[in-house]
PDB file of C-alpha atoms in Angstrom:
ATOM      1  CA  MET A  11      46.192  25.975 -16.655  1.00 36.00           C
ATOM      2  CA  ILE A  12      43.735  26.155 -19.583  1.00 32.00           C
ATOM      3  CA  VAL A  13      45.228  22.817 -20.686  1.00 37.00           C
ATOM      4  CA  LEU A  14      44.955  21.125 -17.362  1.00 34.00           C
ATOM      5  CA  GLY A  15      41.201  22.596 -16.991  1.00 37.00           C
ATOM      6  CA  VAL A  16      40.360  20.827 -20.324  1.00 33.00           C
ATOM      7  CA  ALA A  17      41.941  17.650 -19.341  1.00 35.00           C
ATOM      8  CA  ALA A  18      40.232  17.555 -15.965  1.00 36.00           C
ATOM      9  CA  ALA A  19      36.917  18.245 -17.623  1.00 39.00           C
ATOM     10  CA  SER A  20      37.693  15.514 -20.239  1.00 40.00           C
ATOM     11  CA  LEU A  21      38.487  13.062 -17.361  1.00 32.00           C
ATOM     12  CA  GLN A  22      35.231  14.032 -15.655  1.00 39.00           C
ATOM     13  CA  ASP A  23      33.263  13.195 -18.856  1.00 44.00           C
ATOM     14  CA  VAL A  24      34.952  10.043 -19.353  1.00 34.00           C
ATOM     15  CA  LEU A  25      34.270   9.065 -15.690  1.00 27.00           C
ATOM     16  CA  SER A  26      30.612  10.125 -16.070  1.00 38.00           C
ATOM     17  CA  GLN A  27      30.047   8.169 -19.209  1.00 42.00           C
ATOM     18  CA  THR A  28      31.814   4.998 -17.662  1.00 33.00           C
ATOM     19  CA  LEU A  29      29.543   5.199 -14.603  1.00 28.00           C
ATOM     20  CA  ASN A  30      26.357   5.765 -16.671  1.00 40.00           C
ATOM     21  CA  SER A  31      27.450   2.777 -18.950  1.00 37.00           C
ATOM     22  CA  VAL A  32      27.350   0.611 -15.698  1.00 38.00           C
ATOM     23  CA  VAL A  33      24.673   2.079 -13.547  1.00 37.00           C
ATOM     24  CA  PRO A  34      22.598   4.989 -15.114  1.00 39.00           C
ATOM     25  CA  LEU A  35      22.646   7.938 -12.650  1.00 34.00           C
ATOM     26  CA  ASP A  36      18.685   8.098 -12.792  1.00 36.00           C
ATOM     27  CA  ARG A  37      18.636   4.578 -11.740  1.00 36.00           C
ATOM     28  CA  ILE A  38      20.882   5.381  -8.659  1.00 36.00           C
ATOM     29  CA  ALA A  39      18.378   8.201  -7.810  1.00 44.00           C
ATOM     30  CA  GLY A  40      15.592   5.895  -8.234  1.00 45.00           C
ATOM     31  CA  LYS A  41      16.803   3.314  -6.068  1.00 51.00           C
ATOM     32  CA  ALA A  42      17.322   5.868  -3.345  1.00 54.00           C
ATOM     33  CA  ALA A  43      13.834   7.066  -3.720  1.00 60.00           C
ATOM     34  CA  THR A  44      12.271   3.490  -3.289  1.00 78.00           C
ATOM     35  CA  ASP A  45      14.421   2.810  -0.048  1.00 80.00           C
ATOM     36  CA  ASN A  46      12.168   3.089   3.043  1.00 87.00           C
ATOM     37  CA  ALA A  47       9.551   4.691   1.133  1.00 96.00           C
ATOM     38  CA  ILE A  48       6.820   3.221   3.229  1.00 97.00           C
ATOM     39  CA  ASP A  49       6.683   3.165   7.186  1.00 96.00           C
ATOM     40  CA  ILE A  50       4.408   0.459   8.818  1.00 97.00           C
ATOM     41  CA  VAL A  51       3.268   2.688  11.734  1.00 97.00           C
ATOM     42  CA  SER A  52       1.134  -0.009  13.460  1.00 96.00           C
ATOM     43  CA  VAL A  53      -0.370  -3.497  13.178  1.00 95.00           C
ATOM     44  CA  GLU A  54      -3.201  -4.271  15.543  1.00 93.00           C
ATOM     45  CA  HIS A  55      -5.512  -7.200  15.823  1.00 91.00           C
ATOM     46  CA  THR A  56      -9.028  -5.872  15.181  1.00 88.00           C
ATOM     47  CA  PRO A  57     -11.715  -8.346  15.498  1.00 79.00           C
ATOM     48  CA  LEU A  58     -14.775  -7.849  13.227  1.00 77.00           C
ATOM     49  CA  ASP A  59     -17.270  -8.125  16.201  1.00 67.00           C
ATOM     50  CA  GLU A  60     -20.234  -8.357  14.043  1.00 75.00           C
ATOM     51  CA  GLU A  61     -18.786 -11.759  13.009  1.00 82.00           C
ATOM     52  CA  GLY A  62     -17.685 -13.033  16.410  1.00 84.00           C
ATOM     53  CA  ARG A  63     -14.482 -14.771  16.504  1.00 89.00           C
ATOM     54  CA  SER A  64     -12.868 -18.042  17.354  1.00 94.00           C
ATOM     55  CA  LEU A  65      -9.339 -18.951  18.731  1.00 94.00           C
ATOM     56  CA  VAL A  66      -7.513 -22.417  19.036  1.00 95.00           C
ATOM     57  CA  VAL A  67      -5.188 -22.863  21.645  1.00 92.00           C
ATOM     58  CA  PRO A  68      -2.941 -25.796  20.418  1.00 91.00           C
ATOM     59  CA  GLY A  69      -2.048 -28.856  22.548  1.00 85.00           C
ATOM     60  CA  ALA A  70      -3.687 -30.609  25.457  1.00 81.00           C
ATOM     61  CA  PRO A  71      -6.505 -28.801  27.349  1.00 81.00           C
ATOM     62  CA  ASP A  72      -5.176 -26.022  29.512  1.00 80.00           C
ATOM     63  CA  PRO A  73      -6.698 -25.775  33.002  1.00 81.00           C
ATOM     64  CA  ALA A  74      -5.484 -22.087  33.276  1.00 80.00           C
ATOM     65  CA  LEU A  75      -8.019 -21.002  30.611  1.00 86.00           C
ATOM     66  CA  THR A  76     -10.767 -19.837  32.903  1.00 87.00           C
ATOM     67  CA  GLU A  77     -13.666 -17.563  32.184  1.00 88.00           C
ATOM     68  CA  ARG A  78     -11.925 -14.426  33.294  1.00 82.00           C
ATOM     69  CA  ARG A  79      -8.650 -15.266  31.299  1.00 85.00           C
ATOM     70  CA  ILE A  80     -10.199 -16.130  28.017  1.00 88.00           C
ATOM     71  CA  TYR A  81     -10.569 -12.259  27.376  1.00 86.00           C
ATOM     72  CA  ASP A  82      -6.947 -11.786  27.704  1.00 85.00           C
ATOM     73  CA  LEU A  83      -6.111 -13.976  24.713  1.00 86.00           C
ATOM     74  CA  GLU A  84      -4.718 -12.358  21.708  1.00 83.00           C
ATOM     75  CA  PRO A  85      -3.560 -14.235  18.439  1.00 86.00           C
ATOM     76  CA  GLY A  86      -0.079 -14.960  18.456  1.00 73.00           C
ATOM     77  CA  GLY A  87       0.676 -13.617  21.976  1.00 68.00           C
ATOM     78  CA  SER A  88       1.266 -15.627  25.062  1.00 59.00           C
ATOM     79  CA  THR A  89      -0.597 -14.845  28.400  1.00 59.00           C
ATOM     80  CA  ALA A  90       1.195 -15.753  31.603  1.00 56.00           C
ATOM     81  CA  GLY A  91       1.743 -19.374  30.890  1.00 62.00           C
ATOM     82  CA  ILE A  92      -0.984 -20.063  28.362  1.00 69.00           C
ATOM     83  CA  ARG A  93       0.129 -21.298  25.021  1.00 76.00           C
ATOM     84  CA  ALA A  94      -0.157 -18.836  22.175  1.00 86.00           C
ATOM     85  CA  PRO A  95      -3.552 -18.991  20.584  1.00 92.00           C
ATOM     86  CA  VAL A  96      -4.306 -18.979  16.844  1.00 95.00           C
ATOM     87  CA  SER A  97      -7.257 -17.221  15.100  1.00 95.00           C
ATOM     88  CA  ALA A  98      -9.722 -19.736  13.740  1.00 96.00           C
ATOM     89  CA  GLY A  99     -11.999 -19.324  10.784  1.00 95.00           C
ATOM     90  CA  SER A 100     -11.288 -15.542  10.224  1.00 94.00           C
ATOM     91  CA  THR A 101      -8.987 -12.727  11.589  1.00 94.00           C
ATOM     92  CA  ALA A 102      -8.694  -9.135  10.939  1.00 94.00           C
ATOM     93  CA  TRP A 103      -5.732  -6.685  11.288  1.00 95.00           C
ATOM     94  CA  GLN A 104      -5.712  -2.967  11.218  1.00 94.00           C
ATOM     95  CA  VAL A 105      -2.689  -1.660   9.539  1.00 96.00           C
ATOM     96  CA  VAL A 106      -1.613   2.059   9.387  1.00 97.00           C
ATOM     97  CA  LEU A 107       1.015   3.033   6.468  1.00 97.00           C
ATOM     98  CA  GLU A 108       2.841   6.302   6.180  1.00 97.00           C
ATOM     99  CA  GLY A 109       4.529   7.774   3.013  1.00 97.00           C
ATOM    100  CA  ARG A 110       8.247   8.469   3.603  1.00 96.00           C
ATOM    101  CA  ALA A 111       9.578   9.224   0.275  1.00 95.00           C
ATOM    102  CA  GLN A 112       9.876  12.933  -1.089  1.00 94.00           C
ATOM    103  CA  GLN A 113       7.689  11.863  -4.102  1.00 95.00           C
ATOM    104  CA  GLN A 114       4.274  10.259  -4.013  1.00 97.00           C
ATOM    105  CA  VAL A 115       4.289   6.517  -3.215  1.00 97.00           C
ATOM    106  CA  ARG A 116       1.708   4.381  -5.354  1.00 97.00           C
ATOM    107  CA  ILE A 117       1.002   1.027  -3.850  1.00 98.00           C
ATOM    108  CA  THR A 118       0.077  -1.237  -6.586  1.00 97.00           C
ATOM    109  CA  ASP A 119      -0.288  -4.721  -4.970  1.00 98.00           C
ATOM    110  CA  ILE A 120      -0.353  -6.188  -1.556  1.00 98.00           C
ATOM    111  CA  VAL A 121       0.464  -9.913  -2.011  1.00 98.00           C
ATOM    112  CA  PRO A 122       0.131 -12.725   0.644  1.00 98.00           C
ATOM    113  CA  VAL A 123       3.416 -14.822   0.904  1.00 98.00           C
ATOM    114  CA  ILE A 124       2.631 -18.283   2.538  1.00 98.00           C
ATOM    115  CA  GLU A 125       5.351 -19.400   4.930  1.00 97.00           C
ATOM    116  CA  GLU A 126       7.026 -22.546   3.563  1.00 94.00           C
ATOM    117  CA  GLY A 127       5.010 -22.219   0.437  1.00 94.00           C
ATOM    118  CA  ALA A 128       1.799 -23.969   1.566  1.00 96.00           C
ATOM    119  CA  CYS A 129      -0.865 -24.365   4.438  1.00 98.00           C
ATOM    120  CA  SER A 130      -1.200 -27.505   6.655  1.00 97.00           C
ATOM    121  CA  ALA A 131      -4.080 -29.250   8.250  1.00 96.00           C
ATOM    122  CA  PRO A 132      -6.391 -27.324  10.614  1.00 97.00           C
ATOM    123  CA  LEU A 133      -5.013 -27.155  14.199  1.00 95.00           C
ATOM    124  CA  LYS A 134      -6.524 -29.127  17.011  1.00 94.00           C
ATOM    125  CA  GLY A 135      -6.496 -27.936  20.676  1.00 94.00           C
ATOM    126  CA  THR A 136      -8.976 -26.043  22.830  1.00 94.00           C
ATOM    127  CA  LEU A 137     -11.550 -23.992  20.974  1.00 96.00           C
ATOM    128  CA  VAL A 138     -12.612 -20.601  22.425  1.00 95.00           C
ATOM    129  CA  GLN A 139     -15.404 -18.838  20.853  1.00 94.00           C
ATOM    130  CA  PHE A 140     -16.536 -15.253  21.212  1.00 91.00           C
ATOM    131  CA  PHE A 141     -19.709 -13.858  19.907  1.00 86.00           C
ATOM    132  CA  PRO A 142     -20.758 -10.685  17.867  1.00 81.00           C
ATOM    133  CA  GLY A 143     -21.004  -7.072  18.972  1.00 62.00           C
ATOM    134  CA  GLY A 144     -19.806  -4.081  16.794  1.00 51.00           C
ATOM    135  CA  ASP A 145     -18.142  -2.863  13.651  1.00 49.00           C
ATOM    136  CA  ALA A 146     -14.756  -1.220  12.264  1.00 47.00           C
ATOM    137  CA  GLY A 147     -14.034   1.156   9.375  1.00 50.00           C
ATOM    138  CA  VAL A 148     -10.835   2.031   6.989  1.00 74.00           C
ATOM    139  CA  ILE A 149     -10.131   0.402   3.645  1.00 86.00           C
ATOM    140  CA  PRO A 150     -11.713  -3.146   4.130  1.00 91.00           C
ATOM    141  CA  LEU A 151      -9.897  -5.905   2.314  1.00 96.00           C
ATOM    142  CA  ASN A 152     -10.342  -9.653   2.425  1.00 97.00           C
ATOM    143  CA  VAL A 153      -8.305 -12.629   1.435  1.00 98.00           C
ATOM    144  CA  ALA A 154      -9.175 -16.480   1.323  1.00 98.00           C
ATOM    145  CA  ILE A 155      -5.661 -17.266   2.693  1.00 98.00           C
ATOM    146  CA  ASP A 156      -5.853 -20.981   2.013  1.00 97.00           C
ATOM    147  CA  ASP A 157      -6.796 -20.668  -1.756  1.00 97.00           C
ATOM    148  CA  PRO A 158      -4.232 -21.732  -4.198  1.00 96.00           C
ATOM    149  CA  GLU A 159      -3.599 -18.205  -5.284  1.00 96.00           C
ATOM    150  CA  PRO A 160      -4.700 -15.878  -2.237  1.00 98.00           C
ATOM    151  CA  THR A 161      -5.719 -12.398  -3.444  1.00 97.00           C
ATOM    152  CA  LEU A 162      -6.876  -9.368  -1.618  1.00 98.00           C
ATOM    153  CA  ARG A 163     -10.317  -8.640  -2.540  1.00 97.00           C
ATOM    154  CA  HIS A 164     -13.090  -5.843  -1.728  1.00 95.00           C
ATOM    155  CA  LEU A 165     -14.743  -6.955   1.538  1.00 91.00           C
ATOM    156  CA  SER A 166     -17.895  -4.836   1.055  1.00 87.00           C
ATOM    157  CA  GLY A 167     -19.418  -2.275  -1.306  1.00 87.00           C
ATOM    158  CA  LYS A 168     -20.503  -2.515  -4.959  1.00 90.00           C
ATOM    159  CA  ASN A 169     -17.288  -4.466  -5.921  1.00 92.00           C
ATOM    160  CA  GLU A 170     -17.327  -6.906  -3.066  1.00 94.00           C
ATOM    161  CA  GLY A 171     -15.481 -10.274  -3.878  1.00 95.00           C
ATOM    162  CA  GLU A 172     -13.614  -8.646  -6.697  1.00 96.00           C
ATOM    163  CA  PRO A 173      -9.764  -8.231  -6.718  1.00 97.00           C
ATOM    164  CA  TYR A 174      -8.713  -4.908  -5.160  1.00 97.00           C
ATOM    165  CA  PHE A 175      -5.435  -4.206  -7.024  1.00 97.00           C
ATOM    166  CA  THR A 176      -6.130  -6.165 -10.323  1.00 94.00           C
ATOM    167  CA  GLY A 177      -8.760  -6.636 -12.967  1.00 91.00           C
ATOM    168  CA  PRO A 178     -11.206  -4.185 -14.580  1.00 91.00           C
ATOM    169  CA  ASN A 179     -11.921  -2.200 -11.373  1.00 90.00           C
ATOM    170  CA  ALA A 180      -8.230  -2.178 -10.128  1.00 94.00           C
ATOM    171  CA  ARG A 181      -7.496   0.296  -7.384  1.00 95.00           C
ATOM    172  CA  HIS A 182      -4.188   1.655  -5.969  1.00 96.00           C
ATOM    173  CA  ILE A 183      -3.418   3.384  -2.924  1.00 96.00           C
ATOM    174  CA  THR A 184      -1.161   6.603  -2.990  1.00 97.00           C
ATOM    175  CA  LEU A 185       0.666   8.233  -0.196  1.00 97.00           C
ATOM    176  CA  ASP A 186       2.204  11.568  -0.156  1.00 97.00           C
ATOM    177  CA  ARG A 187       5.119  12.276   2.303  1.00 96.00           C
ATOM    178  CA  ALA A 188       3.831  12.181   5.866  1.00 97.00           C
ATOM    179  CA  GLU A 189       0.396  10.949   4.797  1.00 97.00           C
ATOM    180  CA  THR A 190      -0.960   8.039   6.400  1.00 96.00           C
ATOM    181  CA  GLU A 191      -3.524   5.371   5.389  1.00 96.00           C
ATOM    182  CA  GLY A 192      -5.499   2.675   7.442  1.00 95.00           C
ATOM    183  CA  LEU A 193      -6.141  -0.667   6.015  1.00 95.00           C
ATOM    184  CA  LEU A 194      -8.229  -3.387   7.384  1.00 94.00           C
ATOM    185  CA  LEU A 195      -6.807  -6.686   6.376  1.00 96.00           C
ATOM    186  CA  ARG A 196      -9.306  -9.587   6.890  1.00 96.00           C
ATOM    187  CA  ALA A 197      -8.215 -13.187   6.313  1.00 97.00           C
ATOM    188  CA  GLU A 198     -10.368 -16.353   6.076  1.00 96.00           C
ATOM    189  CA  ALA A 199      -9.551 -19.949   5.950  1.00 97.00           C
ATOM    190  CA  SER A 200     -11.896 -23.057   5.385  1.00 96.00           C
ATOM    191  CA  THR A 201      -9.490 -25.772   4.710  1.00 96.00           C
ATOM    192  CA  GLY A 202      -6.010 -25.332   6.253  1.00 97.00           C
ATOM    193  CA  TYR A 203      -3.703 -23.831   8.828  1.00 98.00           C
ATOM    194  CA  CYS A 204      -1.610 -20.908   7.291  1.00 98.00           C
ATOM    195  CA  ARG A 205       1.141 -18.576   8.311  1.00 97.00           C
ATOM    196  CA  TRP A 206       2.082 -15.663   6.036  1.00 98.00           C
ATOM    197  CA  ARG A 207       3.323 -12.264   5.479  1.00 98.00           C
ATOM    198  CA  TYR A 208       2.325  -9.568   3.057  1.00 98.00           C
ATOM    199  CA  ARG A 209       4.615  -8.228   0.249  1.00 98.00           C
ATOM    200  CA  ILE A 210       3.631  -4.578  -0.424  1.00 98.00           C
ATOM    201  CA  GLU A 211       4.606  -3.552  -3.947  1.00 98.00           C
ATOM    202  CA  TYR A 212       4.892   0.133  -4.920  1.00 98.00           C
ATOM    203  CA  LEU A 213       6.054   2.703  -7.348  1.00 97.00           C
ATOM    204  CA  VAL A 214       8.047   5.882  -6.554  1.00 96.00           C
ATOM    205  CA  SER A 215       8.888   8.045  -9.527  1.00 93.00           C
ATOM    206  CA  GLY A 216       8.436   5.186 -11.804  1.00 93.00           C
ATOM    207  CA  GLU A 217      10.803   2.866  -9.844  1.00 95.00           C
ATOM    208  CA  LYS A 218       9.562  -0.397  -8.283  1.00 96.00           C
ATOM    209  CA  GLY A 219       9.969  -1.216  -4.644  1.00 96.00           C
ATOM    210  CA  THR A 220       8.663  -3.585  -2.011  1.00 96.00           C
ATOM    211  CA  THR A 221       8.459  -3.913   1.675  1.00 96.00           C
ATOM    212  CA  THR A 222       7.333  -6.822   3.991  1.00 97.00           C
ATOM    213  CA  LEU A 223       4.309  -6.504   6.207  1.00 97.00           C
ATOM    214  CA  SER A 224       4.495  -8.911   9.271  1.00 96.00           C
ATOM    215  CA  GLY A 225       2.555  -9.334  12.444  1.00 94.00           C
ATOM    216  CA  PRO A 226       3.732  -7.822  15.718  1.00 89.00           C
ATOM    217  CA  GLU A 227       7.253  -8.494  16.902  1.00 88.00           C
ATOM    218  CA  GLY A 228       7.918  -9.453  13.141  1.00 92.00           C
ATOM    219  CA  ARG A 229       6.052 -12.699  13.401  1.00 93.00           C
ATOM    220  CA  PRO A 230       4.056 -14.031  10.549  1.00 95.00           C
ATOM    221  CA  PHE A 231       0.162 -13.818  10.664  1.00 96.00           C
ATOM    222  CA  ALA A 232      -1.431 -17.082  11.342  1.00 97.00           C
ATOM    223  CA  LEU A 233      -4.934 -18.544  10.827  1.00 97.00           C
ATOM    224  CA  THR A 234      -6.367 -22.038  11.067  1.00 97.00           C
ATOM    225  CA  ALA A 235      -9.598 -23.298   9.437  1.00 98.00           C
ATOM    226  CA  LEU A 236     -12.263 -24.528  12.009  1.00 97.00           C
ATOM    227  CA  ARG A 237     -12.331 -28.181  11.931  1.00 96.00           C
ATOM    228  CA  ALA A 238     -15.549 -29.634  10.440  1.00 95.00           C
ATOM    229  CA  ASP A 239     -16.418 -31.869  13.436  1.00 96.00           C
ATOM    230  CA  ALA A 240     -16.342 -29.894  16.875  1.00 96.00           C
ATOM    231  CA  ALA A 241     -15.773 -33.427  18.449  1.00 96.00           C
ATOM    232  CA  ASP A 242     -12.175 -33.020  17.102  1.00 96.00           C
ATOM    233  CA  TYR A 243     -11.547 -30.357  19.931  1.00 97.00           C
ATOM    234  CA  PRO A 244     -10.830 -31.922  23.221  1.00 95.00           C
ATOM    235  CA  THR A 245     -12.153 -28.792  25.101  1.00 96.00           C
ATOM    236  CA  VAL A 246     -14.494 -25.981  24.114  1.00 96.00           C
ATOM    237  CA  LEU A 247     -14.961 -22.753  25.930  1.00 95.00           C
ATOM    238  CA  LEU A 248     -17.906 -20.487  25.129  1.00 95.00           C
ATOM    239  CA  GLU A 249     -17.963 -16.927  26.433  1.00 92.00           C
ATOM    240  CA  PRO A 250     -21.100 -15.815  28.455  1.00 91.00           C
ATOM    241  CA  LEU A 251     -22.318 -13.470  25.669  1.00 87.00           C
ATOM    242  CA  GLY A 252     -23.060 -16.687  23.549  1.00 87.00           C
ATOM    243  CA  CYS A 253     -25.602 -18.373  25.868  1.00 90.00           C
ATOM    244  CA  GLY A 254     -25.881 -16.217  28.829  1.00 90.00           C
ATOM    245  CA  ARG A 255     -23.102 -17.818  30.795  1.00 92.00           C
ATOM    246  CA  PHE A 256     -19.777 -19.323  30.471  1.00 93.00           C
ATOM    247  CA  HIS A 257     -19.612 -22.973  29.182  1.00 94.00           C
ATOM    248  CA  ARG A 258     -16.616 -25.397  29.425  1.00 94.00           C
ATOM    249  CA  LEU A 259     -17.477 -28.560  27.687  1.00 94.00           C
ATOM    250  CA  THR A 260     -16.016 -31.256  25.672  1.00 95.00           C
ATOM    251  CA  GLY A 261     -16.034 -31.239  21.920  1.00 95.00           C
ATOM    252  CA  ALA A 262     -18.260 -34.236  21.688  1.00 95.00           C
ATOM    253  CA  GLU A 263     -20.746 -32.437  23.845  1.00 95.00           C
ATOM    254  CA  TYR A 264     -20.598 -29.372  21.658  1.00 95.00           C
ATOM    255  CA  ALA A 265     -20.906 -31.354  18.588  1.00 95.00           C
ATOM    256  CA  GLU A 266     -24.048 -32.811  19.928  1.00 95.00           C
ATOM    257  CA  ALA A 267     -25.525 -29.435  20.814  1.00 95.00           C
ATOM    258  CA  LEU A 268     -24.659 -28.322  17.340  1.00 95.00           C
ATOM    259  CA  GLY A 269     -26.697 -31.185  15.955  1.00 93.00           C
ATOM    260  CA  GLY A 270     -24.005 -32.150  13.305  1.00 88.00           C
ATOM    261  CA  GLU A 271     -23.394 -28.701  12.040  1.00 93.00           C
ATOM    262  CA  PRO A 272     -19.721 -27.422  12.023  1.00 94.00           C
ATOM    263  CA  PRO A 273     -18.563 -24.904  14.657  1.00 93.00           C
ATOM    264  CA  ALA A 274     -18.680 -21.332  13.022  1.00 89.00           C
ATOM    265  CA  THR A 275     -17.910 -17.765  13.874  1.00 84.00           C
ATOM    266  CA  GLY A 276     -21.193 -15.583  14.362  1.00 82.00           C
ATOM    267  CA  PRO A 277     -24.273 -15.757  16.467  1.00 85.00           C
ATOM    268  CA  MET A 278     -25.020 -18.950  18.314  1.00 86.00           C
ATOM    269  CA  PRO A 279     -27.469 -21.052  16.277  1.00 88.00           C
ATOM    270  CA  ASP A 280     -30.875 -21.342  17.369  1.00 89.00           C
ATOM    271  CA  GLY A 281     -31.552 -24.282  19.767  1.00 91.00           C
ATOM    272  CA  VAL A 282     -27.825 -24.769  20.721  1.00 92.00           C
ATOM    273  CA  CYS A 283     -27.986 -22.928  24.093  1.00 92.00           C
ATOM    274  CA  GLU A 284     -30.888 -24.947  25.243  1.00 92.00           C
ATOM    275  CA  ALA A 285     -29.212 -28.174  24.204  1.00 91.00           C
ATOM    276  CA  LEU A 286     -25.992 -26.983  26.048  1.00 90.00           C
ATOM    277  CA  GLU A 287     -28.057 -26.547  29.359  1.00 83.00           C
ATOM    278  CA  GLY A 288     -28.561 -30.299  29.316  1.00 69.00           C
ATOM    279  CA  ALA A 289     -25.067 -31.213  28.296  1.00 59.00           C
ATOM    280  CA  GLY A 290     -23.442 -30.976  31.730  1.00 54.00           C
ATOM    281  CA  GLY A 291     -20.967 -28.194  30.739  1.00 55.00           C
ATOM    282  CA  SER A 292     -19.813 -26.064  33.598  1.00 61.00           C
TER     283      SER A 292
END
């Protein structure tokens, strides 16, 4: 019996050494620790109302887009027969993350990954513009998504414009088990139409892991730059808050009212409302 016990123990030692030579046991445990370490609790479109917001509904002018129905438009979503609109100029999403690992999760970077590797030309279609109103809180981050190397940066505060996760003032985000953290991910585009997802990179017990952050229903986020000439849009819809009433007009009429300036999010420029009253927009 003693001989058998020694033999069994020796066999067990040999098996352990063999397994460790192929995949160290601490690496197996580390891999398990990184699996499902972060839960994406929610992803919600959250316009920064102090900026205003713009949407482009691709394709030909849609008669179903009335004053009442423009308030139902959500980026990426379809509304009873209306084509899915795309945010224009800028967009913001509030994301809530939760730590799921037994050990603390340390988020070291959030990297935008552009679909198909590159952005394309800004979209044409019906331009719908809403105007400023309020504010939003949480950790505010910003990315110029059509830059050659889009990087999340501080949106406000003393480090405004600096990279958030890299550089001399690099920050990280930590999540204990069941702890949640809210992020405000704002993106802006000035030259192209982009579709992307975020790769969240993190460490758990020294082991690296990643997870993918997508938009609602697993779709990529999407944003188009506003075109430099408002006349490129066949139809423009302006909500009542802009000039006191709803306006439906052609892009050429809007371009004339803007006096050659490009359309932009934010307050209506001085003089444009007066010019629109004579443009014949309904």
